[in-house]
mmCIF file of C-alpha atoms in Angstrom:
data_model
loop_
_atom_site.group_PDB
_atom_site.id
_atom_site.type_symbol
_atom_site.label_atom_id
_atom_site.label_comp_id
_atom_site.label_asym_id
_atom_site.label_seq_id
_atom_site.Cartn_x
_atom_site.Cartn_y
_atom_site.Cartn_z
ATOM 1 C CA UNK W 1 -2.771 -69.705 -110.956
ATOM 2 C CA UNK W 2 -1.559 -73.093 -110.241
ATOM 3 C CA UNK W 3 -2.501 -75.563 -112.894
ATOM 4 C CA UNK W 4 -1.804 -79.579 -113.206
ATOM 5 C CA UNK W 5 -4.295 -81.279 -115.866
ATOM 6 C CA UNK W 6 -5.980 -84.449 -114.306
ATOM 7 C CA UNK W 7 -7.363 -87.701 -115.206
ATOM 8 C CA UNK W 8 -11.153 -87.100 -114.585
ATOM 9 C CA UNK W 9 -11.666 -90.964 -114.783
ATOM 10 C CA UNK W 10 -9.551 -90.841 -111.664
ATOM 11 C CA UNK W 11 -11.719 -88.236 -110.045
ATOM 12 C CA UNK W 12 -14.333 -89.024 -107.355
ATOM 13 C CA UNK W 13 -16.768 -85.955 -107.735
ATOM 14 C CA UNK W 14 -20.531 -86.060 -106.141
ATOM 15 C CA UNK W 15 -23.213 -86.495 -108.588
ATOM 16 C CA UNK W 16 -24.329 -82.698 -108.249
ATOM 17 C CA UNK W 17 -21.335 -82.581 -110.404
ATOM 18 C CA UNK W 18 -21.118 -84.825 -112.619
ATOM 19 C CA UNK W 19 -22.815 -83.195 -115.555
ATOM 20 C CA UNK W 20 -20.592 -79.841 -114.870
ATOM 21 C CA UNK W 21 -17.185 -81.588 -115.539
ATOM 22 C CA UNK W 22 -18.403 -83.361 -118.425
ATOM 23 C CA UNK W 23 -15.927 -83.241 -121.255
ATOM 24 C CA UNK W 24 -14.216 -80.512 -119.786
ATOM 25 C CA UNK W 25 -10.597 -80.166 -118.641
ATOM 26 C CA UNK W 26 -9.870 -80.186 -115.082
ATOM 27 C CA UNK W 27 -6.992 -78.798 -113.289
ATOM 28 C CA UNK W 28 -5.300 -79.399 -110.024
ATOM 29 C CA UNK W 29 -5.434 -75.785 -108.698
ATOM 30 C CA UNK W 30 -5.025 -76.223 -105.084
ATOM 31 C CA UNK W 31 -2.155 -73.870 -103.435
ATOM 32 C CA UNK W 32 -2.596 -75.684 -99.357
ATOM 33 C CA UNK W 33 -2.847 -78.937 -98.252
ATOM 34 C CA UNK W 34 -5.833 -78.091 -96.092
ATOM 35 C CA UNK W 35 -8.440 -78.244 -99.184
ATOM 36 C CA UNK W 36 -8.289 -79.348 -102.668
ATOM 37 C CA UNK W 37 -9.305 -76.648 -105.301
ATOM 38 C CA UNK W 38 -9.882 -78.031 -109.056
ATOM 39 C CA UNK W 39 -10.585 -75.605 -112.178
ATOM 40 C CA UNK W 40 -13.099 -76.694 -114.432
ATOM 41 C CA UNK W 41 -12.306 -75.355 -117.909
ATOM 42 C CA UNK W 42 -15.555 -75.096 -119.214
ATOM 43 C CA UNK W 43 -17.901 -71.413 -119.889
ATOM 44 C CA UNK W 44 -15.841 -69.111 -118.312
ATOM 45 C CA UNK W 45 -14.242 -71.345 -115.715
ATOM 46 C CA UNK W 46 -15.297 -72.678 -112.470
ATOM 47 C CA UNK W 47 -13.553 -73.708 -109.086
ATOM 48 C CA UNK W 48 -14.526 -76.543 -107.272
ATOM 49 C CA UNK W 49 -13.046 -76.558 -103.673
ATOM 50 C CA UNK W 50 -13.277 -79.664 -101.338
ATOM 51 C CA UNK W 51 -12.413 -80.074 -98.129
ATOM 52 C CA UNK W 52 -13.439 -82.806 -94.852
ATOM 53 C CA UNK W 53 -17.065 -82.222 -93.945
ATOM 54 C CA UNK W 54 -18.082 -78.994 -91.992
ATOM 55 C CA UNK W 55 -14.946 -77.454 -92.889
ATOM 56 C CA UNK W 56 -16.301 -75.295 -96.312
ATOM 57 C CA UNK W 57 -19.658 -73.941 -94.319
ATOM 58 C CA UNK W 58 -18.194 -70.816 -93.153
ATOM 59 C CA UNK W 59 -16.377 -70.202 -96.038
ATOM 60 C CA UNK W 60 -19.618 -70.451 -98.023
ATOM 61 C CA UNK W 61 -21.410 -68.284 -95.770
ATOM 62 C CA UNK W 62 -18.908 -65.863 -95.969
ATOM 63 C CA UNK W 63 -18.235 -66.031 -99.568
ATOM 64 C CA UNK W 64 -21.946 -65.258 -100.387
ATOM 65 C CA UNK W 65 -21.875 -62.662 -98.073
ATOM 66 C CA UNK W 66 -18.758 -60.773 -99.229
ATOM 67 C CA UNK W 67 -19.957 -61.470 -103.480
ATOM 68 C CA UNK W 68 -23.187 -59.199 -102.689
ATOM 69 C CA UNK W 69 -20.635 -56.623 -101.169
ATOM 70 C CA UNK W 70 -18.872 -56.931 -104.826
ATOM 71 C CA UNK W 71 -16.086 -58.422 -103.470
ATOM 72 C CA UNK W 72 -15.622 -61.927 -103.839
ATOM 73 C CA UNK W 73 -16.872 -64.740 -106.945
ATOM 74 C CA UNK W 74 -20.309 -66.085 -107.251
ATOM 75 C CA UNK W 75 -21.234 -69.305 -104.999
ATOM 76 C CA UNK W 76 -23.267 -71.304 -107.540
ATOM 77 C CA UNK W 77 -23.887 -74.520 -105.065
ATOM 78 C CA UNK W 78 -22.175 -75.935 -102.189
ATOM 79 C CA UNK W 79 -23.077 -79.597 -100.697
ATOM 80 C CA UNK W 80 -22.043 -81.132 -97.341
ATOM 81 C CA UNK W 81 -21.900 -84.817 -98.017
ATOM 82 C CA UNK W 82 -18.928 -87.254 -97.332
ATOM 83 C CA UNK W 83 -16.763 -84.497 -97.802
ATOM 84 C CA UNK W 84 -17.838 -80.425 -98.246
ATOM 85 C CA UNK W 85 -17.545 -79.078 -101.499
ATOM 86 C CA UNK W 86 -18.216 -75.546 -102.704
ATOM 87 C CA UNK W 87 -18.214 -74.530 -106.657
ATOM 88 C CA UNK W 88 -17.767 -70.944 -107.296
ATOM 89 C CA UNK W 89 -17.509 -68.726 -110.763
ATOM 90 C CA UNK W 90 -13.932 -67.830 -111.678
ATOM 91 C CA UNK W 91 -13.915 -64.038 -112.522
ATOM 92 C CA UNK W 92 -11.931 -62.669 -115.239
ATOM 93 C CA UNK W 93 -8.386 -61.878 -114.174
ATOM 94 C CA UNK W 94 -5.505 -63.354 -112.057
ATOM 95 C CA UNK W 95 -3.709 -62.764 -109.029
ATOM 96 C CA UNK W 96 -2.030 -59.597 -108.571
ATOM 97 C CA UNK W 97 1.115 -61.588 -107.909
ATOM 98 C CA UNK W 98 1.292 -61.257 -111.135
ATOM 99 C CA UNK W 99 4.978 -59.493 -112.827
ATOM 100 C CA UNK W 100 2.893 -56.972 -114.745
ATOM 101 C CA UNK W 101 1.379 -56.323 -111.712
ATOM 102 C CA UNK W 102 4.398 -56.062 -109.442
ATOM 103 C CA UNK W 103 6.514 -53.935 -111.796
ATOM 104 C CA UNK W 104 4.065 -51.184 -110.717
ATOM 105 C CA UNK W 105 4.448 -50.862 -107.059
ATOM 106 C CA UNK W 106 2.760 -48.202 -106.528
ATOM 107 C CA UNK W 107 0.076 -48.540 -108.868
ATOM 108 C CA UNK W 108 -0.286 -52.135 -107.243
ATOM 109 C CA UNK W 109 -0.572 -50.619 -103.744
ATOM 110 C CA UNK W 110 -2.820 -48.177 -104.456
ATOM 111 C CA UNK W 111 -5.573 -50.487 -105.615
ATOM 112 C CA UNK W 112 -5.013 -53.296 -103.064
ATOM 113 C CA UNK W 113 -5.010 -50.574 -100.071
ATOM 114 C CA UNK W 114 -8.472 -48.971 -101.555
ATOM 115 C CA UNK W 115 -10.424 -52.352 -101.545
ATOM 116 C CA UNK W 116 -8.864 -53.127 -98.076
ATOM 117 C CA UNK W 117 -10.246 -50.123 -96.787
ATOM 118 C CA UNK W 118 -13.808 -50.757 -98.459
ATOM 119 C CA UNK W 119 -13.691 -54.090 -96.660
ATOM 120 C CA UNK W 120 -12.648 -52.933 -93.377
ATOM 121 C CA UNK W 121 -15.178 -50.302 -93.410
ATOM 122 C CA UNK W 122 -18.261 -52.744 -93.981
ATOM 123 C CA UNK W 123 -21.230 -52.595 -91.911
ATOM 124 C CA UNK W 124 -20.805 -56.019 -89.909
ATOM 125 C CA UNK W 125 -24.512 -56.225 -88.213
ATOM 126 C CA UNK W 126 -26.038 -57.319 -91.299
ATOM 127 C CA UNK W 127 -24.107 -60.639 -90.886
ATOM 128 C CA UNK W 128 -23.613 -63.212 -88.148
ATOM 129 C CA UNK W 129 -19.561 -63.545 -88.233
ATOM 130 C CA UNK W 130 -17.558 -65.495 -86.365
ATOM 131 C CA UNK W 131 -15.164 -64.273 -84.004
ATOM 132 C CA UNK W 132 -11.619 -64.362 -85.644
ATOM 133 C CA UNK W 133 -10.427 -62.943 -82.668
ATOM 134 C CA UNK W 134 -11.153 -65.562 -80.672
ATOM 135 C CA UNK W 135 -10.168 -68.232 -83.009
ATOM 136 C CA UNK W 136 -7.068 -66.643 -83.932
ATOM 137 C CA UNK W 137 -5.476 -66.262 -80.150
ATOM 138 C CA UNK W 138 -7.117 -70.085 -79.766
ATOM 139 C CA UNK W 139 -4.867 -71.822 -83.156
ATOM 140 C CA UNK W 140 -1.719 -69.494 -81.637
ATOM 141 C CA UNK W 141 -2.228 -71.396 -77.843
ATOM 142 C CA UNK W 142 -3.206 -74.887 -79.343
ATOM 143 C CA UNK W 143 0.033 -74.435 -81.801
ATOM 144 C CA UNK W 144 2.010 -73.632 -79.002
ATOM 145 C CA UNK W 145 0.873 -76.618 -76.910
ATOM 146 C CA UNK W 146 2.148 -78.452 -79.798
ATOM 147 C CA UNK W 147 5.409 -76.924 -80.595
ATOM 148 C CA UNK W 148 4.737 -75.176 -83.617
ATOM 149 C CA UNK W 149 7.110 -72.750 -83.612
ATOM 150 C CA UNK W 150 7.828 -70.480 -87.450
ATOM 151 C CA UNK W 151 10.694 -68.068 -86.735
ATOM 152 C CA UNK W 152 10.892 -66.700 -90.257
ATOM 153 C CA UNK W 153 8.280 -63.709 -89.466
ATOM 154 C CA UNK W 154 10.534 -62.363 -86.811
ATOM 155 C CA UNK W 155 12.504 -59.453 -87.272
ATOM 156 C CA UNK W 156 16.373 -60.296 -87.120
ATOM 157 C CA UNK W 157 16.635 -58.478 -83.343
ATOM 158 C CA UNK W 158 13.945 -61.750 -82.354
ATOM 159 C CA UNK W 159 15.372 -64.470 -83.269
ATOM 160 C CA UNK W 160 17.105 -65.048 -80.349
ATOM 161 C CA UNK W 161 13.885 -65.503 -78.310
ATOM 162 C CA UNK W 162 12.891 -68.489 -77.481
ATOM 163 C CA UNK W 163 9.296 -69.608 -78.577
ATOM 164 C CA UNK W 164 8.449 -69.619 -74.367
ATOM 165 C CA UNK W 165 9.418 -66.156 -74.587
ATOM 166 C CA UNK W 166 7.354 -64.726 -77.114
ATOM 167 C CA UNK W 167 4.257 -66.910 -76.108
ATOM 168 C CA UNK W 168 5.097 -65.130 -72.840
ATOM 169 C CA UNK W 169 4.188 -61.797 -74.824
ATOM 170 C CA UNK W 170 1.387 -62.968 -76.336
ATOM 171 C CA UNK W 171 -0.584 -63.186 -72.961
ATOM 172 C CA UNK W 172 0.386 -59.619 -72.189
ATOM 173 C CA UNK W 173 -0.730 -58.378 -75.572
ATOM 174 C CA UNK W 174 -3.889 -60.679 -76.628
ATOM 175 C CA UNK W 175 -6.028 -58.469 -74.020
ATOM 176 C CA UNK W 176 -5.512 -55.643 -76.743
ATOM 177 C CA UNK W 177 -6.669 -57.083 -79.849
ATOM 178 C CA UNK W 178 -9.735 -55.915 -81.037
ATOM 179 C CA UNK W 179 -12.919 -57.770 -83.103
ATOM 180 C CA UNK W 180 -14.512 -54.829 -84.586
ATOM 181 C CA UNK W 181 -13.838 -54.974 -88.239
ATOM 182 C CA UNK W 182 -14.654 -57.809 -90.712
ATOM 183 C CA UNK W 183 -11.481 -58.813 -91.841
ATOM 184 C CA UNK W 184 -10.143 -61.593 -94.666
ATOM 185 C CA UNK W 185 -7.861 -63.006 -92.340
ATOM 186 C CA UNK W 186 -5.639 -63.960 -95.334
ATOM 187 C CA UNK W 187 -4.826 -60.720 -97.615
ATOM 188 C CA UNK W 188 -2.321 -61.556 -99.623
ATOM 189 C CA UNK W 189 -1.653 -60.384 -103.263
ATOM 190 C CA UNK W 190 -2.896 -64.179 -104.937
ATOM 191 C CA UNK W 191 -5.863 -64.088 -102.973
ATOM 192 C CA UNK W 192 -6.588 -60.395 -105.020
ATOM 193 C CA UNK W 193 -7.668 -60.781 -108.038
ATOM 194 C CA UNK W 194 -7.566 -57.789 -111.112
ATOM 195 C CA UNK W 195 -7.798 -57.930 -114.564
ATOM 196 C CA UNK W 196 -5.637 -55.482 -116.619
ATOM 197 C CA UNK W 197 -5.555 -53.441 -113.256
ATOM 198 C CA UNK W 198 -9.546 -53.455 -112.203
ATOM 199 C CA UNK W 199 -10.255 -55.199 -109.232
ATOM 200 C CA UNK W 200 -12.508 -58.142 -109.788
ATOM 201 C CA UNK W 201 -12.867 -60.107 -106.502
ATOM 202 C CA UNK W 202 -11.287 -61.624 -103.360
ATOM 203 C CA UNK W 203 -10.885 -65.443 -102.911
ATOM 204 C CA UNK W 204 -10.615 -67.671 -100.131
ATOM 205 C CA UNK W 205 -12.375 -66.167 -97.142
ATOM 206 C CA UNK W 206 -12.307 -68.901 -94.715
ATOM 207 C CA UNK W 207 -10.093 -66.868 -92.393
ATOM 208 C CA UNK W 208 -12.460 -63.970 -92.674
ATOM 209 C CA UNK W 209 -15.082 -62.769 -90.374
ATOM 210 C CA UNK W 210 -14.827 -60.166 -87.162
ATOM 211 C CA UNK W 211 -11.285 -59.774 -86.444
ATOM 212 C CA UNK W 212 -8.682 -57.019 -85.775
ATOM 213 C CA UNK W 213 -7.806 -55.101 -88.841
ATOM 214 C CA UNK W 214 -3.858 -55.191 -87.541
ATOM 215 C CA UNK W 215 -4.231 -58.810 -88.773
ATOM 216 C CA UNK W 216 -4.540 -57.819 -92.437
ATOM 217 C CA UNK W 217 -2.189 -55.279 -92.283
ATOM 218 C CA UNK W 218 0.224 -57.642 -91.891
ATOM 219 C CA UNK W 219 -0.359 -59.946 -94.140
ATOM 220 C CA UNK W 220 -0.617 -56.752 -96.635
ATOM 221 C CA UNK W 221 2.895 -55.441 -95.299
ATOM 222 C CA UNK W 222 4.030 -59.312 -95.799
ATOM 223 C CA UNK W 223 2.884 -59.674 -98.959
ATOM 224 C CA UNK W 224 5.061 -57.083 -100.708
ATOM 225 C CA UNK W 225 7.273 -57.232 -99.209
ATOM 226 C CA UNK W 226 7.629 -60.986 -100.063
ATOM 227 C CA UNK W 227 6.290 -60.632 -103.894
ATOM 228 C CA UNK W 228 9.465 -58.029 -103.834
ATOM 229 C CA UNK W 229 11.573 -59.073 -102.017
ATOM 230 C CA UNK W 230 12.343 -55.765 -100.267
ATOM 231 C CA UNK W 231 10.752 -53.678 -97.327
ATOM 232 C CA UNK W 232 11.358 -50.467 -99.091
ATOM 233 C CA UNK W 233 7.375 -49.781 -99.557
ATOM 234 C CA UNK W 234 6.370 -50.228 -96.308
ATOM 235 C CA UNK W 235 6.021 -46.849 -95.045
ATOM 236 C CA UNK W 236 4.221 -46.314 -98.351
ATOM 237 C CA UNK W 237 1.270 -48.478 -97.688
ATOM 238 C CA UNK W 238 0.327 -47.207 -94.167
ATOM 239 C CA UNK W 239 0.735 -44.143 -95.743
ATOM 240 C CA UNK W 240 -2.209 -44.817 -98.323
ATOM 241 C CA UNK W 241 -3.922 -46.934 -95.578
ATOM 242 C CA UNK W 242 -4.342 -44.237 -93.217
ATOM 243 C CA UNK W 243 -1.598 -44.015 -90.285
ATOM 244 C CA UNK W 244 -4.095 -42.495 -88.094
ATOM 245 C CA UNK W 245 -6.242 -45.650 -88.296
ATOM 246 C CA UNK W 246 -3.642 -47.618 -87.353
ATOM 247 C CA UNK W 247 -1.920 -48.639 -83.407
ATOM 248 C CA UNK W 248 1.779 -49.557 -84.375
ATOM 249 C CA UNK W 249 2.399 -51.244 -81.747
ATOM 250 C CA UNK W 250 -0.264 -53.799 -82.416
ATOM 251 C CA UNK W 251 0.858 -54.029 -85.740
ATOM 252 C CA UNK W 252 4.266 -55.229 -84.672
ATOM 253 C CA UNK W 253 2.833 -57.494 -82.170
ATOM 254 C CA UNK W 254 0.902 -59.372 -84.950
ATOM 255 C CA UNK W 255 4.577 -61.543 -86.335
ATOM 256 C CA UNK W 256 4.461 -62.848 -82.587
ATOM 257 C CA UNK W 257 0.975 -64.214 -82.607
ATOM 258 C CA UNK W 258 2.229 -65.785 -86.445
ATOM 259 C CA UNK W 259 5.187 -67.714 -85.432
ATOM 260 C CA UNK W 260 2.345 -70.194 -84.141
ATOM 261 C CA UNK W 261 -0.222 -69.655 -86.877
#
């Protein structure tokens, strides 16, 4: 976990706050530009996340959501003022970025897969989530209209196509993806975190909500393979995932849809 020790004079926190950061030490924690995340160090740790107003609602929603499904921290308050801000309960543990963690592989995988699966396999009428779906295939056209263009998650036989070319795919394929599974949206190894190998929560589910599964699969295939720095366990996770449950060549389509994400 990121941490830079802060002035709190310096700090401009709500009122609702105030008494919380008391005499505690706060930390610059944030690991994006697109919200600021401080760590109070105070009971057993809190994270207070801020971001422009509106942008923190789903998050919350989801968050709460996901915590009574034992897999993400406890929302203790969130308030939409000037800006949104949303304080949450750190849970024991770190992200399983972590060396000890990665030195295991295997180990590593096999816990990761198994709450991926218990996630995927949630019973999504008991909550109103967005559409990722949707959203996702609408930030991959409005990115394109803009010239964002991120050739590092294309294979090496790719790079010579030309971001016109591959957007070109993307209509062809879109029609395909599917929003039947609540998703994260952002599965990567910090965003998991265990303590001494037991799974204690998920973080950061403002990506999440009805997607296609394909999506986290490749941000779980990513992740490995760019915590270590070699593709060797690929074959290896869809194997614990479940091959049958997955459509290859949706999977592969995914890095096209992420060089405008």
């Amino acid at each position: 976990m990121i941490k830079i020790l802060l002035n709190t004079r310096e700090l401009q926190i709500p009122h609702n706050f105030v008494k919380l950061v008391k005499d505690s030490m706060i930390y610059d924690s944030s690991s994006s530009t697109a919200a600021c995340v401080f760590f109070i160090e105070k009971d057993q740790g809190y994270f207070l996340k801020t971001a422009p107003k509106g942008k923190l609602k789903r998050e919350f929603e989801m968050t709460c959501f996901f915590h009574k499904k034992g897999l993400a921290p406890e929302v203790i308050d969130y308030q939409s003022l000037d800006r949104d801000w949303l304080l949450t309960q750190r849970v024991p543990g770190e992200g399983a970025n972590q060396i000890e963690y990665l030195r295991q592989p295997k180990k590593l995988i096999n816990i990761v897969v198994e709450q991926l699966q218990k996630l995927h396999e949630l019973h999504f009428t008991e909550i109103s989530a967005i559409n990722r779906t949707d959203s996702y295939i609408q930030t991959v056209e409005l990115n394109y209209q803009k010239g964002v263009f991120n050739p590092n998650f294309l294979s090496s036989r790719d790079l010579f196509k030309t971001s016109y070319d591959i957007f070109d795919y993307i209509q062809e394929i879109k029609p395909l993806l599917e929003s039947d599974t609540l998703i994260h949206g952002d599965f990567c190894l910090p965003n998991v975190i265990l303590n001494n190998w037991k799974f204690q929560s998920m973080i950061d589910w403002d990506c999440s909500g009805m997607g296609d599964k394909h999506i986290d699969l490749f941000w779980l295939l990513w992740t490995f393979q760019h915590q270590l720095k070699t593709a060797t366990f690929k074959d290896y996770i869809l194997d614990c995932y479940g091959r049958e449950a997955i459509e290859m060549s949706i999977l592969e389509a995914i890095p096209y849809f992420e060089v405008f994400g």
